[in-house]
PDB file of C-alpha atoms in Angstrom:
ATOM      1  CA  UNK A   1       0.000   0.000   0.000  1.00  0.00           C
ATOM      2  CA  UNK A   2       2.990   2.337   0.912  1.00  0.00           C
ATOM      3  CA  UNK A   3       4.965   1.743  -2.315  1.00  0.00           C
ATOM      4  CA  UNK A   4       1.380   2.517  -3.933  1.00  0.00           C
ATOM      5  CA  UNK A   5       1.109   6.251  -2.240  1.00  0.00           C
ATOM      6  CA  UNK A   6       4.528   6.560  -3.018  1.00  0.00           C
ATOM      7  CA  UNK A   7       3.908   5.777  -6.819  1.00  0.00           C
ATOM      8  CA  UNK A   8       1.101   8.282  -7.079  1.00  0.00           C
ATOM      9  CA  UNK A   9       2.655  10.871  -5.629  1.00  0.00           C
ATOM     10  CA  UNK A  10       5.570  10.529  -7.691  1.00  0.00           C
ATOM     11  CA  UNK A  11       3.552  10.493 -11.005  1.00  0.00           C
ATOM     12  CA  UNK A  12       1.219  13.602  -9.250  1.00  0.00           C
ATOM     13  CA  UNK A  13       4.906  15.613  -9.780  1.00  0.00           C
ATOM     14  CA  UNK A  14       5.800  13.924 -12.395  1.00  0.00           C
ATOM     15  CA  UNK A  15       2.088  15.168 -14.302  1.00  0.00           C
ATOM     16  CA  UNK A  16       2.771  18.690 -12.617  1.00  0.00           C
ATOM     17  CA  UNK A  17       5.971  18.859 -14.145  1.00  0.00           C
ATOM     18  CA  UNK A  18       4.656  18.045 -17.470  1.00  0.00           C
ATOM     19  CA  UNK A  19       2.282  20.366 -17.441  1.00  0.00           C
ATOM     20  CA  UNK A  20       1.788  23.789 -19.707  1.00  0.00           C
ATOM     21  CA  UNK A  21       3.421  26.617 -18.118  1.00  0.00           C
ATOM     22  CA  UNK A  22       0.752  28.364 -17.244  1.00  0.00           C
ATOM     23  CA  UNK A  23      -0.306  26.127 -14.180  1.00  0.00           C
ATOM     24  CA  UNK A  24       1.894  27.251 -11.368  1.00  0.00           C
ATOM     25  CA  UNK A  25       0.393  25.694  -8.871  1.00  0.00           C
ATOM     26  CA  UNK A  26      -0.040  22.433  -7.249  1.00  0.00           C
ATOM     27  CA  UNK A  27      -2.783  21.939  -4.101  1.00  0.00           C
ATOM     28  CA  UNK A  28      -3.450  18.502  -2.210  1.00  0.00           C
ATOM     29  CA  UNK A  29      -6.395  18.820  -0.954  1.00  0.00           C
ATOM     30  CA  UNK A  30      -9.537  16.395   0.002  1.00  0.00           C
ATOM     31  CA  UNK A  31     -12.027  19.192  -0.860  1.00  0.00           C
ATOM     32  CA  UNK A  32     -11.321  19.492  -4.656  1.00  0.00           C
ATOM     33  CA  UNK A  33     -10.607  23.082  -3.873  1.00  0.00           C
ATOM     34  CA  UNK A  34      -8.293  25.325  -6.287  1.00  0.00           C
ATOM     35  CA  UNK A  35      -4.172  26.224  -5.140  1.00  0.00           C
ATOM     36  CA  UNK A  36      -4.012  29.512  -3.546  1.00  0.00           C
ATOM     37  CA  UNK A  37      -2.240  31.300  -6.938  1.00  0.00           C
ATOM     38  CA  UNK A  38       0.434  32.899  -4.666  1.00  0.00           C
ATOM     39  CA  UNK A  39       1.959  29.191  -3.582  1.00  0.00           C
ATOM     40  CA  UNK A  40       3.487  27.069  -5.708  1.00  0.00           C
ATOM     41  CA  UNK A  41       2.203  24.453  -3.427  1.00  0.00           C
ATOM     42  CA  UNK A  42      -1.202  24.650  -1.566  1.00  0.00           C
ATOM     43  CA  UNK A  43      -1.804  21.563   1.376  1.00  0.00           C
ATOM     44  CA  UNK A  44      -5.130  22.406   3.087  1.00  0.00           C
ATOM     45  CA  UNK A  45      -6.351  19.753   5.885  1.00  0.00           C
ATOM     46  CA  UNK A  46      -8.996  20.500   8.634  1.00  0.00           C
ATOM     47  CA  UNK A  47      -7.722  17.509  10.257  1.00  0.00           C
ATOM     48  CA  UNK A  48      -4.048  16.887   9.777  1.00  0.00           C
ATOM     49  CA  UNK A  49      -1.005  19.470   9.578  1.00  0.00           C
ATOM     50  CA  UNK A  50       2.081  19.172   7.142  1.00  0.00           C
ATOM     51  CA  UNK A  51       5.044  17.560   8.466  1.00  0.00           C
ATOM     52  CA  UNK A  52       8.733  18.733   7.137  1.00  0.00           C
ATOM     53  CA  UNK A  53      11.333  16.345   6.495  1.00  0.00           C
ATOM     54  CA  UNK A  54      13.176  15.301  10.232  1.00  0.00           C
ATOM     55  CA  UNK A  55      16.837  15.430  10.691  1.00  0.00           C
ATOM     56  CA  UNK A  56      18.953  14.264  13.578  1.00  0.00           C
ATOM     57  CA  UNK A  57      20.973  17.186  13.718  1.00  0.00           C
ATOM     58  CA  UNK A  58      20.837  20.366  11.165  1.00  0.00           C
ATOM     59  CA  UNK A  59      24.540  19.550  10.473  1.00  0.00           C
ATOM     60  CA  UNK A  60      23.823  16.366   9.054  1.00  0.00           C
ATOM     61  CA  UNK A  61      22.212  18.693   5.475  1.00  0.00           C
ATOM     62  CA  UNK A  62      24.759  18.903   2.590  1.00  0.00           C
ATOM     63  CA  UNK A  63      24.586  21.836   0.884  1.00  0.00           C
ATOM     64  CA  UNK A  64      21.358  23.220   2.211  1.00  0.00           C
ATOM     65  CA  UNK A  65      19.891  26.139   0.426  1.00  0.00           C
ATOM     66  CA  UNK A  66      18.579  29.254   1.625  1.00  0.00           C
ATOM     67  CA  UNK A  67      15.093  28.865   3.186  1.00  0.00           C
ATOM     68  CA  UNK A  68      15.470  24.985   3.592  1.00  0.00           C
ATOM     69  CA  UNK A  69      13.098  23.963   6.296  1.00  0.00           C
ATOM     70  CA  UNK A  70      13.877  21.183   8.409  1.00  0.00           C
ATOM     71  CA  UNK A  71      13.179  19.509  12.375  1.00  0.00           C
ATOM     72  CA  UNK A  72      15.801  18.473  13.926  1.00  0.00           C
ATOM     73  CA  UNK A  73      14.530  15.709  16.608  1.00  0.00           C
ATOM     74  CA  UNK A  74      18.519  16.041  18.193  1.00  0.00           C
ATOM     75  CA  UNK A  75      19.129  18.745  21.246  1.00  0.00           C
ATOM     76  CA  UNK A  76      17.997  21.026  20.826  1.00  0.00           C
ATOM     77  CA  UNK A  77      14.890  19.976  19.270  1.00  0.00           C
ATOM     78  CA  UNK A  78      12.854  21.673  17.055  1.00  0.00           C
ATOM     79  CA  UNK A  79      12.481  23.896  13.705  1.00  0.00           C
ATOM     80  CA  UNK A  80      14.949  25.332  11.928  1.00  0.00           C
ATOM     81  CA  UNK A  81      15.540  26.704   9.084  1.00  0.00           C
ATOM     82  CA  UNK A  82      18.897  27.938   6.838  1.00  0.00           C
ATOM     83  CA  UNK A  83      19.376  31.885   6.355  1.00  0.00           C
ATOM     84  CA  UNK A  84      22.420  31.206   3.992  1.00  0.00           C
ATOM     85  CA  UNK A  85      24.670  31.317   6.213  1.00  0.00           C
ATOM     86  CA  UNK A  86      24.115  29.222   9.270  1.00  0.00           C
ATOM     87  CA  UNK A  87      20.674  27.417  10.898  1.00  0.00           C
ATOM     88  CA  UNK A  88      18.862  29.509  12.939  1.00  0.00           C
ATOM     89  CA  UNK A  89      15.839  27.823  14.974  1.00  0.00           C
ATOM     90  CA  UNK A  90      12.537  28.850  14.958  1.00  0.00           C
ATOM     91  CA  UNK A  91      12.167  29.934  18.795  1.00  0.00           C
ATOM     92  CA  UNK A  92       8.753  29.063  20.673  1.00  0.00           C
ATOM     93  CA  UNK A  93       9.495  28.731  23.809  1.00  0.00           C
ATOM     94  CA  UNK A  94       9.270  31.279  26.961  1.00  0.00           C
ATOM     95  CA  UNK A  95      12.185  33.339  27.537  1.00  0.00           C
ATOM     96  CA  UNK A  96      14.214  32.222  30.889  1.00  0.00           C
ATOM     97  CA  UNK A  97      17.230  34.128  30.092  1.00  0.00           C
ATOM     98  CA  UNK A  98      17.677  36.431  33.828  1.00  0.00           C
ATOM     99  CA  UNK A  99      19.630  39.259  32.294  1.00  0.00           C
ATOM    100  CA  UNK A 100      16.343  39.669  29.273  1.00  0.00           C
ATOM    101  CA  UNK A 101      13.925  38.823  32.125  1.00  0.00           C
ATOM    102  CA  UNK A 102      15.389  41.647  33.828  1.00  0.00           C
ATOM    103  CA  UNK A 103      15.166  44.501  30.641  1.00  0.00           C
ATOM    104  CA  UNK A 104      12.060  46.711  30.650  1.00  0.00           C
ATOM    105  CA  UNK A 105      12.054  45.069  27.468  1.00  0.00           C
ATOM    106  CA  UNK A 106      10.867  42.005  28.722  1.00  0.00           C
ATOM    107  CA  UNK A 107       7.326  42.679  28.828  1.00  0.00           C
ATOM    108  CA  UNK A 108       6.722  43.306  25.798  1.00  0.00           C
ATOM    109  CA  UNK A 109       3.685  41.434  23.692  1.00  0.00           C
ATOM    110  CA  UNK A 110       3.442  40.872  20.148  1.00  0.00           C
ATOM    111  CA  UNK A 111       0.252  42.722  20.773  1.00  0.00           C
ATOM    112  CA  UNK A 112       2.089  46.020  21.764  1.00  0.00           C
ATOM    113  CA  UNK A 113       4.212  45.331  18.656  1.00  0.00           C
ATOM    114  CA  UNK A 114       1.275  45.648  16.255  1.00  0.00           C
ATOM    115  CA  UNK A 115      -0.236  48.582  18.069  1.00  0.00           C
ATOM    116  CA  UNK A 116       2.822  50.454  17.625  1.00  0.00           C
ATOM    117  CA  UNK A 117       3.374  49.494  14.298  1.00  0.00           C
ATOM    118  CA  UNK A 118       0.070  50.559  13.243  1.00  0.00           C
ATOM    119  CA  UNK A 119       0.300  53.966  15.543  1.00  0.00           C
ATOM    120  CA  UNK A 120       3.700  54.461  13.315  1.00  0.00           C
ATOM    121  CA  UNK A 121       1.771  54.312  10.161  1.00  0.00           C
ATOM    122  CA  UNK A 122      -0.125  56.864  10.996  1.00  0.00           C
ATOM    123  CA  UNK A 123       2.054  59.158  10.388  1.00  0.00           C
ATOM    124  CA  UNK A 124       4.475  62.116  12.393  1.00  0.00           C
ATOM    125  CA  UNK A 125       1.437  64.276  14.318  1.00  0.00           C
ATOM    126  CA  UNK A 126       4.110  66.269  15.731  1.00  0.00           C
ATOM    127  CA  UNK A 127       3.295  69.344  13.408  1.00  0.00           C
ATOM    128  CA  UNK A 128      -0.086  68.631  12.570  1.00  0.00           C
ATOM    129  CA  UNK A 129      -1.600  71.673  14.274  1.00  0.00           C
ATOM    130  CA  UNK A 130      -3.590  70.550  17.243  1.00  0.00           C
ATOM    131  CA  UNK A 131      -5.141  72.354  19.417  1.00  0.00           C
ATOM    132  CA  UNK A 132      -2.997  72.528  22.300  1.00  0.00           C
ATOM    133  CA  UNK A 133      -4.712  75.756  24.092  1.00  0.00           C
ATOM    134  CA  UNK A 134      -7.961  77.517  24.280  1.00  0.00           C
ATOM    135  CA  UNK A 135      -9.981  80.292  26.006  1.00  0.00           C
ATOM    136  CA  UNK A 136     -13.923  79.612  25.670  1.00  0.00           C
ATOM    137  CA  UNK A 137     -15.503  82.785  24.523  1.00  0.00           C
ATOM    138  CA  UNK A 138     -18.782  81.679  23.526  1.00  0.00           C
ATOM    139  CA  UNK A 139     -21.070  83.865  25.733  1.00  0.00           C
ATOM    140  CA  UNK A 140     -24.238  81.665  26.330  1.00  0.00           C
ATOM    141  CA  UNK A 141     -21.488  79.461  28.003  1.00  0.00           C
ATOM    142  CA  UNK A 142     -19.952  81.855  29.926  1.00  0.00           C
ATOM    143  CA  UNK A 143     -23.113  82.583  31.559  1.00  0.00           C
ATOM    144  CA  UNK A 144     -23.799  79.090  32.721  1.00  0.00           C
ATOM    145  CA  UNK A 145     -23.378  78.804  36.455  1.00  0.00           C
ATOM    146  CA  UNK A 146     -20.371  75.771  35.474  1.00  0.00           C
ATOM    147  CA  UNK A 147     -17.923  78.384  33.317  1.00  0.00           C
ATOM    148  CA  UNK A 148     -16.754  78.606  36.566  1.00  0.00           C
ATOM    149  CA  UNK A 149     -15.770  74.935  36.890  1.00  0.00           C
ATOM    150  CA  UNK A 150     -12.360  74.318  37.856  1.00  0.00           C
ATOM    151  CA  UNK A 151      -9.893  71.013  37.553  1.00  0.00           C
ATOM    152  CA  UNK A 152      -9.662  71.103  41.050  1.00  0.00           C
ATOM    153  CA  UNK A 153     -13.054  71.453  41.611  1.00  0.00           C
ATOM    154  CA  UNK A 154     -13.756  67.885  39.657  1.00  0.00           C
ATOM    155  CA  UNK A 155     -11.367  66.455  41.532  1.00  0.00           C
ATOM    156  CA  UNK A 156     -12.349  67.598  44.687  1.00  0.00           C
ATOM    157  CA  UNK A 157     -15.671  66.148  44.148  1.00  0.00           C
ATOM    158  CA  UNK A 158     -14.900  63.268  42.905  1.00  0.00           C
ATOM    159  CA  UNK A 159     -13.162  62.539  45.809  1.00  0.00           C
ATOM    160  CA  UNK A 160     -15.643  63.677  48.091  1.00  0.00           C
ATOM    161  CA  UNK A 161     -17.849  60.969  45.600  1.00  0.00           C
ATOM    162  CA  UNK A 162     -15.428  58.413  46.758  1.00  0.00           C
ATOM    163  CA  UNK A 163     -15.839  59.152  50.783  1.00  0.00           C
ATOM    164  CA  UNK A 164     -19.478  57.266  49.996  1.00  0.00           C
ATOM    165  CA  UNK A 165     -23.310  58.943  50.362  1.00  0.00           C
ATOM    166  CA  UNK A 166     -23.758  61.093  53.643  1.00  0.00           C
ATOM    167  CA  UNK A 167     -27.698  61.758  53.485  1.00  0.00           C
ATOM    168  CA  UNK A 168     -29.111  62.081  56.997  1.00  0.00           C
ATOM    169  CA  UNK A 169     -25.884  61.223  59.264  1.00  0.00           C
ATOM    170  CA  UNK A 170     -25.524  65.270  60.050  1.00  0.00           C
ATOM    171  CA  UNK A 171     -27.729  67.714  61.593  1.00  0.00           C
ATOM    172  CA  UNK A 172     -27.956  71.698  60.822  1.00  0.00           C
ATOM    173  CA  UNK A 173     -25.834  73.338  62.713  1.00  0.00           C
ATOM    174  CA  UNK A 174     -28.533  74.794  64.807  1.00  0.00           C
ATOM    175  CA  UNK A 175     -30.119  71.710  65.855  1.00  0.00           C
ATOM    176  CA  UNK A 176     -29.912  71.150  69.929  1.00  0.00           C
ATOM    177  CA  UNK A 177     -30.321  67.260  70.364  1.00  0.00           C
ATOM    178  CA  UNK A 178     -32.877  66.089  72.917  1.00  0.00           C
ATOM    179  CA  UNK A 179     -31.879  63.967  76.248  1.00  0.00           C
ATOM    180  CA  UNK A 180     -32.533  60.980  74.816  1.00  0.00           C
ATOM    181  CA  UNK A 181     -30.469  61.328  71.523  1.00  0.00           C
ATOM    182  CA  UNK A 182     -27.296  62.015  73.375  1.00  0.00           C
ATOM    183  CA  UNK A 183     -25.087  59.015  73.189  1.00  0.00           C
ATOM    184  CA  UNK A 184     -22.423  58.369  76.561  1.00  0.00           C
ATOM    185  CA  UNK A 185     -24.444  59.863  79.105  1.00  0.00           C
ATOM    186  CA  UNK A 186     -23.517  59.051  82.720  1.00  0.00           C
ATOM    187  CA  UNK A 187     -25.523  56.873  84.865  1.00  0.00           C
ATOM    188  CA  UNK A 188     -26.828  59.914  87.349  1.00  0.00           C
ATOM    189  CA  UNK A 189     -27.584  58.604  90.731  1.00  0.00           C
ATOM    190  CA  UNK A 190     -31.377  59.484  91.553  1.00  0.00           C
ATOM    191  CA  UNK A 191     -30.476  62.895  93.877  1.00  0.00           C
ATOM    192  CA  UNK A 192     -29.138  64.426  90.654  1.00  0.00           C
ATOM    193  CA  UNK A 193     -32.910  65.014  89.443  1.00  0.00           C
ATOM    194  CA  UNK A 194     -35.194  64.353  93.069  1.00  0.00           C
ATOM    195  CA  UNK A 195     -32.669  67.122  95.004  1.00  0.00           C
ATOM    196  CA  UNK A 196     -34.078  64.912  97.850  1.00  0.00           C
ATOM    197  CA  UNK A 197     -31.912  64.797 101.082  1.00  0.00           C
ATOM    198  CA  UNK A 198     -33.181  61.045 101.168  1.00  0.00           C
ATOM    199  CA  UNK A 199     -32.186  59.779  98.167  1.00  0.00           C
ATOM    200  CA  UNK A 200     -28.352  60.689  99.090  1.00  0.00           C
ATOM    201  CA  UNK A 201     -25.799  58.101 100.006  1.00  0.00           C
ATOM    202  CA  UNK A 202     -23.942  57.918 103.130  1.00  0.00           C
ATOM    203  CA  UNK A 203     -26.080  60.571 104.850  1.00  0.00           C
ATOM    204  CA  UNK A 204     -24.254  61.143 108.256  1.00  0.00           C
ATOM    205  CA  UNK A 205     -25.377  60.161 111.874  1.00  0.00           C
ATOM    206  CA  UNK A 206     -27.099  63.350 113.439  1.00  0.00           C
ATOM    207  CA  UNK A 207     -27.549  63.226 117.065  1.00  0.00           C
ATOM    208  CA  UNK A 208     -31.088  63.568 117.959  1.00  0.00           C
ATOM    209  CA  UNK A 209     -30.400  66.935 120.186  1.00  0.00           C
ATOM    210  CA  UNK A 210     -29.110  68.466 117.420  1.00  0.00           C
ATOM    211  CA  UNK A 211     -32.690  68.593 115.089  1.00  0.00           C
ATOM    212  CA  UNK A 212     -33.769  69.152 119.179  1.00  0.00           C
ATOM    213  CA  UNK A 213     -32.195  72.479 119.905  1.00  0.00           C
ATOM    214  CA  UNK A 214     -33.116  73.513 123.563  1.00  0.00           C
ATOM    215  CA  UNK A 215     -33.018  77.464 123.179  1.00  0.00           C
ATOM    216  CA  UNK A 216     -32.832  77.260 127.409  1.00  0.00           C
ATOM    217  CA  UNK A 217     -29.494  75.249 126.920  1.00  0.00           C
ATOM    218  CA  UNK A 218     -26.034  76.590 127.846  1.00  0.00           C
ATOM    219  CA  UNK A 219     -23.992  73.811 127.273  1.00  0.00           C
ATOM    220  CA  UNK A 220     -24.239  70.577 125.363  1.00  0.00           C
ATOM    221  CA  UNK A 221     -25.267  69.553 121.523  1.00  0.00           C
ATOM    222  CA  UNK A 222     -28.588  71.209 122.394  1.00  0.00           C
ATOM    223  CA  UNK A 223     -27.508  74.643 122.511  1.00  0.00           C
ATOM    224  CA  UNK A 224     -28.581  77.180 120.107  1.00  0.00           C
ATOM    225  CA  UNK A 225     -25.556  79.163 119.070  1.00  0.00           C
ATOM    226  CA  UNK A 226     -26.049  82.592 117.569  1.00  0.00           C
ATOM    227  CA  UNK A 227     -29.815  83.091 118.918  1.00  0.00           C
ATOM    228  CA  UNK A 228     -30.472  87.041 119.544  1.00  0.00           C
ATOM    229  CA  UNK A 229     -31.524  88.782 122.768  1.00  0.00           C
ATOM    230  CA  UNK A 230     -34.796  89.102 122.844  1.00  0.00           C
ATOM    231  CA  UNK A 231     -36.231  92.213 124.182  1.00  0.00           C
ATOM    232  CA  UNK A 232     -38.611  91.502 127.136  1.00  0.00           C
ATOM    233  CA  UNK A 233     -41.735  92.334 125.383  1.00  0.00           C
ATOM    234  CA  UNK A 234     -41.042  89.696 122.393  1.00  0.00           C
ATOM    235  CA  UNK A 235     -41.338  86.913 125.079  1.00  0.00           C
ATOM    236  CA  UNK A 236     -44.263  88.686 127.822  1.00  0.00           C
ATOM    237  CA  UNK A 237     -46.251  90.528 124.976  1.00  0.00           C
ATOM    238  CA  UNK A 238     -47.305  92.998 127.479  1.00  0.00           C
ATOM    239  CA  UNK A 239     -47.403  97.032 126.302  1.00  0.00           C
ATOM    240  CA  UNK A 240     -46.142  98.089 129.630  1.00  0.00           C
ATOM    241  CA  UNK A 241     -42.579  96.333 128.754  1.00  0.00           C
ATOM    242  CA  UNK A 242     -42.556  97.996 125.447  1.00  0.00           C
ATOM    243  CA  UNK A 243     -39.403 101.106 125.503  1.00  0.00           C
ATOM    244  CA  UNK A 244     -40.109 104.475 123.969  1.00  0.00           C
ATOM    245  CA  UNK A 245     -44.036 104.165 124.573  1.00  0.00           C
ATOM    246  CA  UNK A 246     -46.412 107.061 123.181  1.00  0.00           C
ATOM    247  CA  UNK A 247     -47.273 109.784 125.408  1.00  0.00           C
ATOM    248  CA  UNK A 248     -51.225 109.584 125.832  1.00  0.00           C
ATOM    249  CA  UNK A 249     -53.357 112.632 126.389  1.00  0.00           C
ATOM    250  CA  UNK A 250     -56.716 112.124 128.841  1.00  0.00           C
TER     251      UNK A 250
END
């Protein structure tokens, strides 16, 4: 069967090479579909890929020719192929050299590449007359209550924004809270509000002569210190003990 495939493919070339000049190009296919026209040969396979000839080692090639495509299955494996002057191997892998690693060139993506590629194409915008400064002097905008808007301003309220939504945590400054809305209050023992001599604590001992004055006393916790003479009358209530009496006509 394999000498068979062999033979067909030969005589495939063999018929290409035969052919009129005009047909450049050769696809295997299992689709019946035409070459591409800018290949000379065209494999297309939704279900198998095209495998190069495989070498032990690059050096093993005589004579290779410029472009030659080969994979060598000897360390270091992999694709190469043959500038003109010496094999250089398709890399793939990820980088693990520490000096590269350690370049700020290291991140780069073939992404960032194409981006600035395609932002080079675009031409030198160096001298291409932007707009670099301007005073507004449209005057139905500078009467608009923002004209005044300043940079600082936005960013002073976006970060105010950013400190989160305040509604109904604050009071006007006028507002006097109540009793009960005050937070931390002190436990107030109950003479703070009665201003009763019995609700106090550790009252002290009085002896009983001393809420029983004796205004007769001299000595002892009974007297009466500081009491005033008493004129005679204040004590007899008779008008004859009364001083500086009225004279009294018959």
């Amino acid at each position: 069967m394999k000498k068979q495939i062999t033979f067909l493919l030969l005589l495939a070339f063999f018929t290409v090479g035969s052919m009129p000049s005009f047909a450049q190009s050769v696809g295997i296919n299992n689709d019946g579909s035409s070459p591409d026209g800018s290949a000379m040969l065209d494999v297309k396979s939704s279900t198998k890929g095209f495998l190069p000839p495989r070498v032990t080692l690059t050096a093993n090639v005589t004579e290779p020719a410029t472009g030659l495509l080969v994979y060598q299955t000897g360390a270091p494996a992999g694709y190469y192929y043959y500038n003109g002057a010496l094999w250089v191997k398709i890399y793939g892998g990820a980088e693990s050299d520490p000096v590269f690693t350690a370049s700020s060139a290291y991140g780069i993506t073939s992404s960032n590449i194409a981006y600035w590629n395609t932002a080079y194409g675009w031409g030198n915008h160096a001298s291409a007359g932007y707009l670099t400064s301007y005073t507004e002097t449209d005057p139905l905008w500078t009467d608009s209550p923002s004209y005044g808007i300043t940079s600082p301003n936005i960013t002073n309220w976006n970060t105010a924004y950013g400190w989160g939504n305040h509604a109904g945590l604050y009071r006007p400054i006028t507002y006097v809270p109540t009793w009960l809305e005050i937070t931390s209050k002190p436990t107030f023992a109950t003479v703070a509000t009665s201003g009763s001599y019995t609700d106090l604590s550790n009252q002290p001992t009085i002896p009983a002569a001393q809420v029983q004055t004796d205004w007769n006393a001299a000595t002892g916790t009974g007297v009466l210190l500081n009491k005033p003479t008493l004129a005679t009358v204040a004590t007899s209530g008779s008008y004859t003990d009364l001083g500086n009496k009225p004279t009294l006509f018959d």
